[in-house]
XYZ file of C-alpha atoms in Angstrom:
699
model
C -15.283 28.091 13.066
C -12.555 30.548 12.124
C -11.123 30.118 8.623
C -7.343 29.827 8.876
C -4.904 30.702 6.119
C -2.182 28.303 4.995
C 0.412 30.042 7.183
C -1.588 29.124 10.272
C -2.571 25.571 9.351
C -0.326 22.733 10.488
C -1.174 19.301 9.059
C 0.543 16.771 11.301
C 0.380 13.016 10.854
C 1.128 10.696 13.771
C 2.949 7.577 12.605
C 4.841 4.864 14.421
C 4.942 1.192 15.287
C 2.071 -0.630 16.937
C 1.624 0.320 20.621
C 3.851 3.389 20.407
C 1.051 5.572 21.793
C -0.130 7.621 18.795
C -3.828 7.481 19.653
C -3.212 8.378 23.285
C -1.001 11.302 22.240
C -3.690 12.588 19.860
C -6.309 12.275 22.614
C -4.127 14.206 25.046
C -3.543 16.977 22.503
C -7.284 17.372 21.991
C -7.691 17.558 25.754
C -4.886 20.099 26.171
C -6.487 22.304 23.509
C -9.916 22.082 25.138
C -11.517 20.296 22.198
C -12.616 17.552 24.604
C -13.333 17.963 28.325
C -12.317 14.480 29.359
C -9.620 12.218 27.980
C -10.671 8.847 26.683
C -8.542 5.719 26.741
C -8.017 2.763 24.438
C -8.849 0.328 27.244
C -12.214 2.005 27.891
C -12.930 2.267 24.135
C -13.789 5.961 24.196
C -10.980 7.766 22.373
C -11.967 10.232 19.661
C -9.883 8.651 16.904
C -10.404 4.917 17.532
C -14.181 5.010 17.222
C -14.874 2.097 14.863
C -16.328 -1.042 16.416
C -13.507 -3.170 14.998
C -10.949 -0.841 16.615
C -12.742 -1.310 19.934
C -12.595 -5.078 19.490
C -8.897 -5.107 18.591
C -7.961 -2.192 20.865
C -5.754 -0.871 18.087
C -6.094 1.618 15.237
C -7.213 0.142 11.929
C -8.058 3.350 10.062
C -6.313 6.707 9.658
C -8.520 9.183 11.503
C -8.484 12.962 10.940
C -8.809 15.208 14.012
C -8.107 18.857 14.731
C -7.130 21.235 17.510
C -6.806 24.994 17.769
C -3.778 26.093 19.728
C -2.519 29.652 20.166
C -4.006 31.014 16.941
C -2.975 27.990 14.879
C -5.111 25.177 13.587
C -3.427 21.787 13.939
C -4.975 19.077 11.812
C -3.938 15.670 13.139
C -4.232 12.326 11.382
C -3.847 9.373 13.744
C -2.667 6.340 11.768
C -2.463 2.576 12.441
C 0.865 1.104 13.489
C 0.766 -2.212 11.634
C 2.002 -2.424 8.063
C -1.068 -4.482 7.139
C -2.733 -1.055 7.005
C 0.067 0.685 5.131
C -2.397 2.241 2.689
C -3.915 4.313 5.493
C -0.431 5.470 6.513
C 0.796 6.339 3.007
C -2.247 8.428 2.114
C -1.884 10.366 5.375
C 1.822 11.021 4.802
C 0.984 12.268 1.308
C -1.150 15.186 2.581
C 0.886 16.022 5.667
C 3.053 19.069 6.220
C 4.924 17.535 9.154
C 5.289 13.937 10.316
C 5.377 13.186 14.037
C 6.974 9.760 14.388
C 6.105 8.321 17.784
C 8.637 5.982 19.415
C 7.945 3.710 22.377
C 10.669 4.536 24.926
C 10.747 0.876 25.974
C 11.635 -0.415 22.511
C 13.103 2.425 20.445
C 12.807 2.257 16.653
C 10.986 -0.930 15.616
C 10.530 -2.580 12.237
C 7.155 -0.839 11.866
C 8.880 2.515 12.272
C 11.454 1.596 9.645
C 8.802 0.580 7.140
C 7.024 3.891 7.608
C 10.283 5.835 7.454
C 10.877 4.566 3.921
C 7.698 6.360 2.805
C 8.489 9.512 4.796
C 11.896 9.598 3.141
C 10.390 8.972 -0.285
C 8.072 11.972 0.049
C 10.856 14.039 1.699
C 8.500 15.198 4.437
C 9.589 17.341 7.420
C 9.736 14.994 10.397
C 10.085 15.178 14.154
C 10.374 12.282 16.589
C 8.435 11.916 19.832
C 9.805 9.433 22.354
C 6.731 8.428 24.343
C 6.217 6.668 27.695
C 9.327 8.233 29.227
C 7.892 7.632 32.714
C 7.554 3.877 32.228
C 9.823 1.776 34.453
C 11.363 0.104 31.387
C 11.843 3.321 29.408
C 15.300 3.998 27.991
C 15.465 7.380 26.294
C 19.139 7.151 25.317
C 18.691 3.791 23.602
C 15.630 5.168 21.820
C 17.527 8.255 20.674
C 20.433 6.139 19.434
C 18.030 3.966 17.451
C 16.611 7.123 15.846
C 20.149 8.148 14.870
C 20.692 4.715 13.334
C 17.561 5.323 11.279
C 18.136 8.895 10.085
C 21.819 9.529 10.871
C 23.321 12.481 12.730
C 20.496 14.711 11.537
C 18.524 13.565 14.600
C 18.940 16.283 17.246
C 17.676 16.402 20.827
C 15.333 19.234 21.718
C 14.574 17.562 25.040
C 15.644 14.738 27.295
C 13.901 13.261 30.384
C 15.161 13.423 33.955
C 13.958 12.206 37.331
C 14.389 15.060 39.845
C 12.994 15.215 43.403
C 11.137 11.950 42.658
C 9.282 13.764 39.898
C 9.300 13.272 36.154
C 11.033 16.201 34.502
C 11.908 17.178 30.949
C 14.897 19.377 30.166
C 14.363 21.505 27.061
C 17.645 22.560 25.457
C 15.982 24.912 22.959
C 14.381 27.009 25.702
C 17.043 26.010 28.266
C 14.482 25.301 30.941
C 13.321 22.307 32.982
C 9.666 21.263 33.133
C 8.682 19.463 36.320
C 5.468 17.440 36.311
C 3.247 16.249 39.106
C 2.165 12.614 39.115
C -1.090 13.702 37.412
C 0.761 15.460 34.599
C -0.810 18.511 32.979
C 0.707 21.973 33.228
C 4.307 21.679 34.471
C 6.311 23.810 36.835
C 9.048 25.725 34.986
C 12.384 25.581 36.769
C 16.013 26.347 36.151
C 18.108 23.443 34.915
C 19.798 21.708 37.898
C 23.504 22.366 38.329
C 24.485 18.763 37.668
C 22.730 18.966 34.256
C 24.013 22.379 33.127
C 27.085 21.062 31.339
C 25.111 18.440 29.374
C 22.292 20.878 28.598
C 24.759 23.488 27.323
C 26.488 20.897 25.173
C 23.170 19.824 23.618
C 22.098 23.450 23.223
C 25.277 24.268 21.332
C 24.799 21.231 19.092
C 21.290 22.468 18.383
C 22.564 25.977 17.597
C 25.107 24.597 15.129
C 22.516 22.369 13.495
C 20.105 25.292 13.139
C 22.822 27.533 11.652
C 23.816 24.943 9.040
C 20.555 25.338 7.138
C 20.532 29.083 6.506
C 23.382 31.252 5.191
C 22.299 34.334 7.140
C 22.087 32.298 10.335
C 25.500 30.823 9.643
C 26.961 34.343 9.369
C 25.212 35.366 12.602
C 26.568 32.271 14.304
C 30.117 33.090 13.208
C 29.696 36.695 14.361
C 28.038 36.031 17.740
C 29.071 32.453 18.452
C 25.450 31.589 19.187
C 21.856 32.164 18.083
C 18.847 33.357 20.034
C 15.718 31.245 20.379
C 13.874 32.845 17.445
C 16.898 32.414 15.178
C 17.168 28.793 16.226
C 13.516 28.240 15.376
C 14.106 29.662 11.910
C 17.090 27.376 11.358
C 15.332 24.293 12.681
C 12.351 24.897 10.382
C 14.670 25.342 7.394
C 16.443 22.109 8.324
C 13.157 20.237 8.623
C 12.087 21.512 5.200
C 15.429 20.387 3.765
C 14.983 16.981 5.388
C 18.256 17.632 7.230
C 17.043 18.197 10.799
C 14.887 15.776 12.786
C 14.052 17.235 16.224
C 13.525 14.738 19.039
C 11.030 15.357 21.851
C 9.984 13.280 24.838
C 6.516 12.932 26.371
C 4.268 10.752 28.420
C 1.057 10.898 26.457
C -0.789 8.704 28.935
C 0.034 10.979 31.864
C -0.067 14.249 29.912
C 3.577 15.201 30.313
C 5.220 17.338 27.635
C 2.232 17.427 25.281
C 1.632 21.152 25.560
C 5.278 21.917 24.778
C 5.124 19.626 21.740
C 2.039 21.491 20.502
C 3.854 24.785 21.030
C 6.748 23.576 18.868
C 4.320 22.463 16.158
C 2.771 25.941 16.261
C 5.984 27.956 16.323
C 8.468 25.853 14.362
C 7.034 22.907 12.429
C 6.415 23.750 8.746
C 2.954 25.002 7.820
C 1.033 24.215 4.665
C 2.467 27.405 3.113
C 6.086 26.375 3.716
C 6.328 23.223 1.629
C 7.704 23.199 -1.898
C 5.160 23.683 -4.647
C 3.780 20.427 -5.985
C 3.874 19.451 -9.642
C 0.905 17.962 -11.440
C 1.014 14.815 -13.545
C 1.248 17.094 -16.591
C 4.242 18.966 -15.127
C 2.485 22.170 -14.043
C 3.151 23.784 -10.670
C 0.172 23.855 -8.335
C 0.336 27.355 -6.870
C -0.994 27.791 -3.343
C -3.181 30.888 -3.447
C -6.539 31.349 -1.760
C -7.517 33.815 -4.501
C -6.961 31.210 -7.214
C -9.388 28.614 -8.540
C -10.164 25.884 -6.026
C -8.158 22.668 -6.385
C -8.822 19.721 -4.053
C -6.998 16.409 -3.771
C -8.966 13.417 -2.452
C -6.723 11.340 -0.197
C -9.194 9.101 1.608
C -12.718 7.717 1.360
C -14.707 5.821 3.957
C -18.199 4.362 3.986
C -20.551 4.610 6.944
C -23.960 2.933 6.766
C -25.781 5.986 8.150
C -23.920 8.602 6.060
C -22.810 6.770 2.939
C -19.431 7.669 1.470
C -17.381 10.341 3.243
C -14.702 11.907 1.055
C -11.637 13.481 2.680
C -9.591 16.061 0.811
C -6.805 18.607 1.095
C -7.378 22.063 -0.378
C -4.357 22.520 -2.618
C -5.307 25.973 -3.886
C -8.126 28.497 -3.622
C -11.115 28.142 -1.337
C -14.011 25.698 -1.358
C -17.484 26.756 -0.236
C -20.718 24.927 0.424
C -22.724 24.544 -2.820
C -19.645 24.960 -5.024
C -19.687 22.939 -8.222
C -16.362 21.258 -8.893
C -15.122 19.299 -11.887
C -13.486 15.933 -11.296
C -10.350 16.337 -13.415
C -9.916 12.555 -13.503
C -13.188 11.829 -15.297
C -14.728 15.182 -16.292
C -17.805 14.729 -14.085
C -19.234 17.669 -12.116
C -19.812 17.323 -8.380
C -21.775 19.611 -6.037
C -20.321 20.195 -2.565
C -23.540 20.083 -0.546
C -21.800 19.930 2.816
C -18.385 20.756 4.215
C -17.106 19.239 7.441
C -14.165 19.213 9.759
C -13.984 15.692 11.142
C -12.934 14.594 14.610
C -13.280 10.837 14.466
C -16.973 10.124 13.988
C -17.916 13.673 15.011
C -18.359 16.160 12.220
C -18.492 19.939 12.478
C -20.211 21.702 9.604
C -18.381 24.685 8.103
C -19.183 26.963 5.170
C -15.680 27.411 3.788
C -12.213 25.832 3.796
C -9.089 27.549 2.505
C -5.761 26.588 0.947
C -3.793 24.071 2.995
C -6.716 22.835 5.086
C -8.125 19.325 5.397
C -11.843 18.710 5.178
C -14.549 16.246 4.255
C -17.775 16.100 2.315
C -20.459 13.501 1.627
C -22.589 12.150 -1.189
C -20.166 12.697 -4.059
C -21.270 10.479 -6.928
C -18.252 10.220 -9.208
C -15.229 10.760 -6.967
C -12.789 8.320 -5.417
C -9.424 8.389 -3.639
C -6.659 10.006 -5.751
C -9.063 12.171 -7.761
C -8.543 15.906 -8.328
C -11.505 18.266 -7.958
C -11.337 21.825 -9.305
C -13.633 24.796 -9.779
C -13.103 24.460 -13.529
C -11.322 22.127 -15.910
C -7.709 22.903 -15.028
C -5.958 20.746 -17.588
C -3.931 18.996 -14.907
C -4.323 16.393 -12.224
C -2.515 15.996 -8.923
C -0.100 13.081 -8.849
C -1.861 10.035 -7.394
C -0.743 8.199 -4.282
C 1.240 5.081 -5.173
C 0.188 2.061 -3.132
C 2.184 -1.163 -2.662
C 1.253 -4.382 -4.437
C -0.813 -6.960 -2.580
C 1.196 -9.492 -0.549
C -1.599 -11.982 0.165
C -4.204 -13.235 -2.312
C -7.289 -15.256 -1.433
C -10.327 -16.493 -3.312
C -13.469 -14.979 -1.799
C -16.866 -16.625 -2.073
C -20.365 -16.718 -0.626
C -22.095 -19.980 0.203
C -25.466 -18.503 -0.767
C -25.329 -17.787 -4.493
C -28.046 -15.144 -4.028
C -25.509 -12.994 -2.161
C -22.979 -12.825 -5.022
C -24.207 -9.418 -6.186
C -24.185 -8.147 -2.603
C -20.611 -9.392 -2.189
C -19.538 -7.697 -5.407
C -20.969 -4.358 -4.286
C -19.385 -4.649 -0.835
C -15.954 -5.445 -2.291
C -16.266 -2.480 -4.634
C -16.949 -0.168 -1.683
C -14.044 -1.614 0.305
C -11.696 -1.137 -2.633
C -12.751 2.520 -2.939
C -12.004 3.029 0.771
C -8.717 1.144 0.706
C -6.799 1.067 -2.610
C -4.393 -1.544 -1.219
C -7.290 -3.989 -1.609
C -7.198 -5.468 -5.112
C -10.300 -7.273 -6.378
C -10.326 -9.170 -9.663
C -12.103 -12.051 -11.342
C -10.167 -14.917 -12.911
C -11.841 -16.199 -16.060
C -9.371 -19.040 -15.930
C -10.207 -20.366 -12.463
C -13.723 -18.836 -12.228
C -12.873 -17.270 -8.864
C -13.139 -13.792 -7.367
C -9.653 -12.947 -6.104
C -8.909 -10.541 -3.283
C -5.407 -9.190 -2.741
C -4.426 -7.463 0.507
C -1.439 -6.643 2.711
C -1.541 -9.509 5.219
C -3.617 -11.855 7.358
C -4.678 -9.095 9.770
C -5.736 -6.939 6.836
C -7.728 -9.889 5.511
C -9.375 -10.428 8.903
C -10.423 -6.769 8.909
C -11.918 -7.097 5.430
C -13.791 -10.200 6.583
C -15.115 -8.327 9.623
C -16.312 -5.423 7.471
C -18.056 -7.718 5.005
C -20.031 -9.401 7.778
C -20.649 -6.525 10.174
C -20.934 -3.477 7.925
C -22.271 -4.968 4.695
C -24.075 -8.033 6.038
C -22.324 -10.472 3.689
C -21.350 -13.908 4.990
C -18.217 -14.504 2.951
C -15.513 -17.134 3.066
C -11.891 -17.141 1.949
C -9.854 -19.985 0.566
C -6.589 -20.702 -1.147
C -7.055 -19.655 -4.774
C -6.436 -22.089 -7.556
C -3.016 -21.709 -9.095
C -3.064 -20.589 -12.709
C -0.781 -23.259 -14.131
C 0.246 -23.471 -17.775
C 0.800 -26.579 -19.888
C 3.264 -27.075 -22.711
C 5.272 -29.805 -24.478
C 8.957 -30.721 -24.541
C 9.330 -32.665 -27.794
C 7.612 -33.196 -31.140
C 4.832 -35.741 -31.734
C 2.493 -36.647 -34.558
C -1.085 -37.912 -34.555
C -4.026 -38.396 -36.862
C -7.703 -38.785 -36.185
C -10.699 -39.686 -38.285
C -14.069 -38.371 -37.194
C -17.005 -40.175 -38.788
C -20.627 -40.051 -37.771
C -23.583 -41.363 -39.783
C -27.143 -41.061 -38.562
C -29.240 -40.900 -41.709
C -28.995 -38.151 -44.274
C -25.841 -36.037 -44.229
C -23.312 -37.283 -41.676
C -20.035 -35.955 -40.328
C -16.626 -36.771 -41.713
C -13.127 -35.355 -41.323
C -9.628 -36.741 -41.042
C -6.538 -34.754 -40.064
C -2.823 -35.539 -39.813
C -0.726 -33.108 -37.796
C 2.585 -32.711 -36.044
C 3.231 -30.524 -33.002
C 6.465 -29.095 -31.595
C 7.486 -26.799 -28.741
C 7.605 -23.182 -29.939
C 10.248 -20.675 -28.914
C 11.209 -17.258 -30.194
C 13.401 -17.059 -33.349
C 13.210 -20.814 -34.023
C 13.805 -21.993 -37.596
C 10.876 -22.849 -39.845
C 9.896 -26.552 -39.829
C 11.722 -28.778 -42.292
C 10.212 -31.448 -44.530
C 6.906 -29.674 -45.056
C 5.477 -27.781 -47.983
C 4.428 -24.638 -46.097
C 1.513 -22.947 -47.826
C 0.464 -20.619 -45.023
C 1.426 -19.537 -41.520
C -0.650 -17.976 -38.737
C 0.811 -16.664 -35.459
C -1.741 -16.322 -32.678
C -0.944 -14.387 -29.493
C -2.943 -16.227 -26.879
C -5.094 -14.222 -24.454
C -3.477 -16.049 -21.531
C 0.087 -15.525 -22.764
C 2.336 -17.472 -25.092
C 1.738 -18.380 -28.710
C 0.149 -20.837 -31.061
C 1.838 -20.961 -34.482
C -0.191 -22.816 -37.131
C 1.217 -23.977 -40.464
C -0.932 -25.023 -43.403
C 1.124 -27.733 -45.092
C -1.719 -29.361 -47.051
C -0.878 -30.378 -50.623
C -3.103 -31.637 -53.407
C -6.279 -30.233 -51.868
C -6.619 -33.017 -49.295
C -8.425 -30.516 -47.029
C -10.195 -27.502 -48.449
C -8.870 -24.149 -47.146
C -12.377 -23.198 -45.984
C -12.016 -25.764 -43.182
C -8.723 -24.376 -41.850
C -10.367 -21.881 -39.422
C -12.220 -24.834 -37.886
C -8.959 -26.754 -37.574
C -7.462 -23.815 -35.636
C -10.582 -23.627 -33.453
C -10.181 -27.302 -32.589
C -6.595 -26.697 -31.483
C -7.522 -23.632 -29.424
C -10.369 -25.499 -27.778
C -7.901 -28.023 -26.358
C -5.361 -25.334 -25.450
C -8.013 -23.465 -23.449
C -8.446 -26.538 -21.279
C -5.182 -28.468 -21.367
C -5.083 -32.290 -21.190
C -3.048 -32.409 -17.945
C -4.904 -30.176 -15.489
C -7.417 -28.253 -17.602
C -5.016 -25.285 -17.471
C -4.181 -23.106 -20.450
C -1.581 -24.511 -22.859
C 1.067 -22.257 -24.384
C 3.925 -22.060 -26.883
C 3.170 -24.793 -29.413
C 3.422 -24.902 -33.175
C 1.275 -27.177 -35.282
C 1.867 -28.437 -38.824
C -1.298 -29.704 -40.533
C 0.145 -31.781 -43.386
C -2.531 -34.246 -44.544
C -6.123 -35.339 -44.189
C -9.284 -36.321 -45.966
C -12.696 -34.815 -46.536
C -16.037 -35.900 -47.967
C -17.938 -33.934 -50.566
C -21.230 -34.296 -48.643
C -20.460 -35.194 -45.013
C -17.508 -32.883 -44.280
C -18.243 -29.626 -42.479
C -16.718 -27.182 -39.983
C -17.785 -29.059 -36.848
C -16.325 -32.308 -38.181
C -12.902 -30.769 -38.722
C -12.969 -29.017 -35.364
C -13.730 -32.325 -33.606
C -11.172 -34.332 -35.560
C -8.445 -31.741 -34.958
C -9.179 -31.524 -31.233
C -8.802 -35.301 -30.855
C -5.602 -35.432 -32.930
C -4.057 -32.465 -31.121
C -4.836 -33.892 -27.677
C -3.304 -37.248 -28.605
C -0.166 -35.604 -29.961
C 0.061 -33.346 -26.888
C 0.021 -36.303 -24.494
C 2.738 -38.031 -26.543
C 4.998 -34.951 -26.643
C 6.311 -35.251 -23.069
C 3.876 -32.635 -21.712
C 5.058 -30.424 -18.887
C 3.262 -28.342 -16.301
C 4.481 -24.776 -15.684
C 3.783 -22.825 -12.500
C 3.764 -19.077 -11.849
C 6.630 -17.861 -9.689
C 7.084 -14.620 -7.802
C 10.157 -12.600 -7.028
C 10.095 -11.930 -3.305
C 12.227 -9.582 -1.253
C 12.395 -10.186 2.509
C 13.918 -7.591 4.833
C 14.905 -9.277 8.079
C 17.174 -8.509 11.064
C 20.635 -10.042 10.667
C 20.231 -12.412 13.602
C 17.037 -13.885 12.123
C 18.080 -14.353 8.508
C 18.925 -18.050 9.019
C 15.353 -18.861 10.059
C 13.995 -17.055 7.022
C 16.385 -18.837 4.627
C 15.270 -22.183 6.053
C 11.634 -21.199 5.568
C 11.935 -20.005 1.962
C 13.994 -23.038 0.988
C 11.257 -25.265 2.389
C 8.950 -23.445 -0.011
C 11.015 -24.478 -3.056
C 12.595 -21.040 -3.409
C 15.634 -20.267 -5.515
C 17.744 -17.743 -3.603
C 19.121 -15.018 -5.874
C 21.205 -13.196 -3.306
C 21.409 -11.378 0.009
C 22.101 -7.672 0.420
C 22.989 -5.785 3.603
C 21.038 -2.698 4.672
C 22.234 -1.329 8.005
C 21.377 -4.014 10.586
C 19.122 -5.879 8.170
C 19.582 -8.457 5.466
C 17.474 -8.289 2.310
C 16.902 -11.776 0.976
C 15.847 -12.001 -2.668
C 14.532 -15.184 -4.200
C 12.159 -16.696 -6.735
C 9.353 -18.673 -5.118
C 6.495 -20.668 -6.670
C 3.208 -18.835 -6.117
C 1.690 -22.075 -4.818
C 4.192 -22.062 -1.940
C 3.505 -18.507 -0.755
C 0.174 -19.189 0.913
C 0.490 -18.520 4.613
C 3.996 -17.090 4.197
C 3.007 -13.701 5.635
C 1.746 -15.278 8.855
C 4.729 -17.626 9.239
C 7.213 -14.821 8.541
C 5.646 -12.663 11.222
C 5.802 -15.599 13.663
C 9.428 -16.621 13.109
C 10.709 -13.022 13.212
C 8.449 -11.653 15.985
C 6.988 -9.283 13.427
C 10.366 -7.716 12.633
C 10.576 -8.797 8.988
C 8.674 -7.526 5.983
C 8.401 -8.765 2.440
C 7.172 -7.708 -0.973
C 6.522 -9.790 -4.054
C 5.849 -9.387 -7.747
C 5.183 -11.778 -10.603
C 8.366 -13.250 -12.074
C 7.779 -15.901 -14.732
C 6.442 -19.388 -15.388
C 8.825 -22.209 -14.522
C 8.731 -25.985 -14.854
C 7.006 -27.847 -12.043
C 9.133 -30.622 -10.448
C 8.106 -34.128 -11.516
C 6.922 -35.190 -8.069
C 4.717 -32.109 -7.803
C 3.371 -32.600 -11.321
C 2.339 -36.182 -10.510
C 0.191 -34.860 -7.654
C -1.442 -32.228 -9.852
C -2.164 -34.130 -13.070
C -5.778 -35.195 -13.405
């Protein structure tokens, strides 16, 4: 294959809501370019990008799939992404390495919540973006409504390049950049080029002039030309549109029927001639603040944006060449860990099909296999560069489940499978709770979880189950209490003896020292699970030898590690050990640990103990007309509403919700809002459990 330079490489990512037609559009572009001889379809499970078995089962994209076409001396790398925000990690990583975003809109629905979610990331990365209104030939299509919804999303920077028209019972597209009408047969394909009908001339001229003005706004020289001539020619308009896209100030809008191959060739021509290339984007800064210069003569620098695992190939690593050139057999240093990798193969991937190449240059996307020390977000370079490319930031998990295997012999197999899944998809978070003795899996939603489950069983052969994880409660006290305990055990020879008297109180920051005690020593212990234990040695007259004090503290900690109410960790308590007795022969460390544990537990239960539960701060973005249903739902989950903010036609509801009440929330939210609401959550604090709930939880 020809090696393209970064001026002739266009990295385009297809994004959009579920069922907007991204996969079909990608398939049609491959067909138009002659990469494939026959177009596949989602229904017949033979598209190039949706090749995974799970995608065939669901008839929807689950993974971001790299493809490529060659069109009029340009190489267009395409990444077809899923439309559901459960798979947002696949979308974000693709946006990160793109040069241009093609946001596909279903002409029947216009901008949907899925589009808005994705737009937030496009806007964050400031990526050049065009919009493609698809399915214009559908009986329920409404291009004007779709265009207006795009304007609501991005403002007046949305500008029509095309609009659809029915003429002579044929689907037509009027192009106001070229000022021509394309007329399609019912089979689509190459259109007939015609003059714009007389009854459309006025509208077309108006839109053309708007486009000219928009193009001129983004370049001073073009603005001067516009003032001099009153217009711009097509090449000048292209220059202005590209500048506007790079400034994130112009968002061209096209219309197509991907299914019936109408308008696809023209869209590809625009991507070739106008859409920014890899060479056009602003230089990227490394984590260390250095500019990453794009130069094929420089040292090779690669950024890994995606990893997948296939049973027959192992791990496939996808990368973007940020600088220099990479060749087969090159040795590259992983700047993230210092390990050296050998590039044994180089591929251009089209779905599951791989084409071996010997070299890839700056700006291109490629793949390799069998890297040993490299994961998503790593930087590979031909030598130690002293900088790393800024990593992709992924959202926090929204759903957490405990994952388990019924056959204990498969635990190691499960662990290895989860590790591989986490490498492929960084939005999967796997951890082990020492507190609850559970393996926890965090993900983006119930559909994401179902996909993980499918992969575990079908790809890795692990029969795993998921359940509601145990809540990591905390225990504490609300008032002071005293207790004493004598431990005595005699069984011939040396026995066991210890007696302790202690008082416990709730601890809080900056509280005054305890009164009425002769304080001889103080120890503040930051507990591994949060909170504090503050221990005071108030022994007088040598009632307990100081050598036994560490055992006294151990006895307290032993109870706090498994609290008296629910076996949860106890926090924020101070203890005054003020009296006791010991025996010259029978007293020892174990005796004082046992005696203290009994005394502390008794005092704890008499100190009005209270259960604390973890809460999360959640933010729900919901259409205005549905906010009442969401408020009712979160209130039923014991939420404390902090406030409601307005964002365009949406309300953002912010509240504090007990973690125990969030199970199943993602599924219910999707149901009551028809999938139009999204939410995020993060840990807030521990709060007191209501009495009625505590009664149900106490052992």
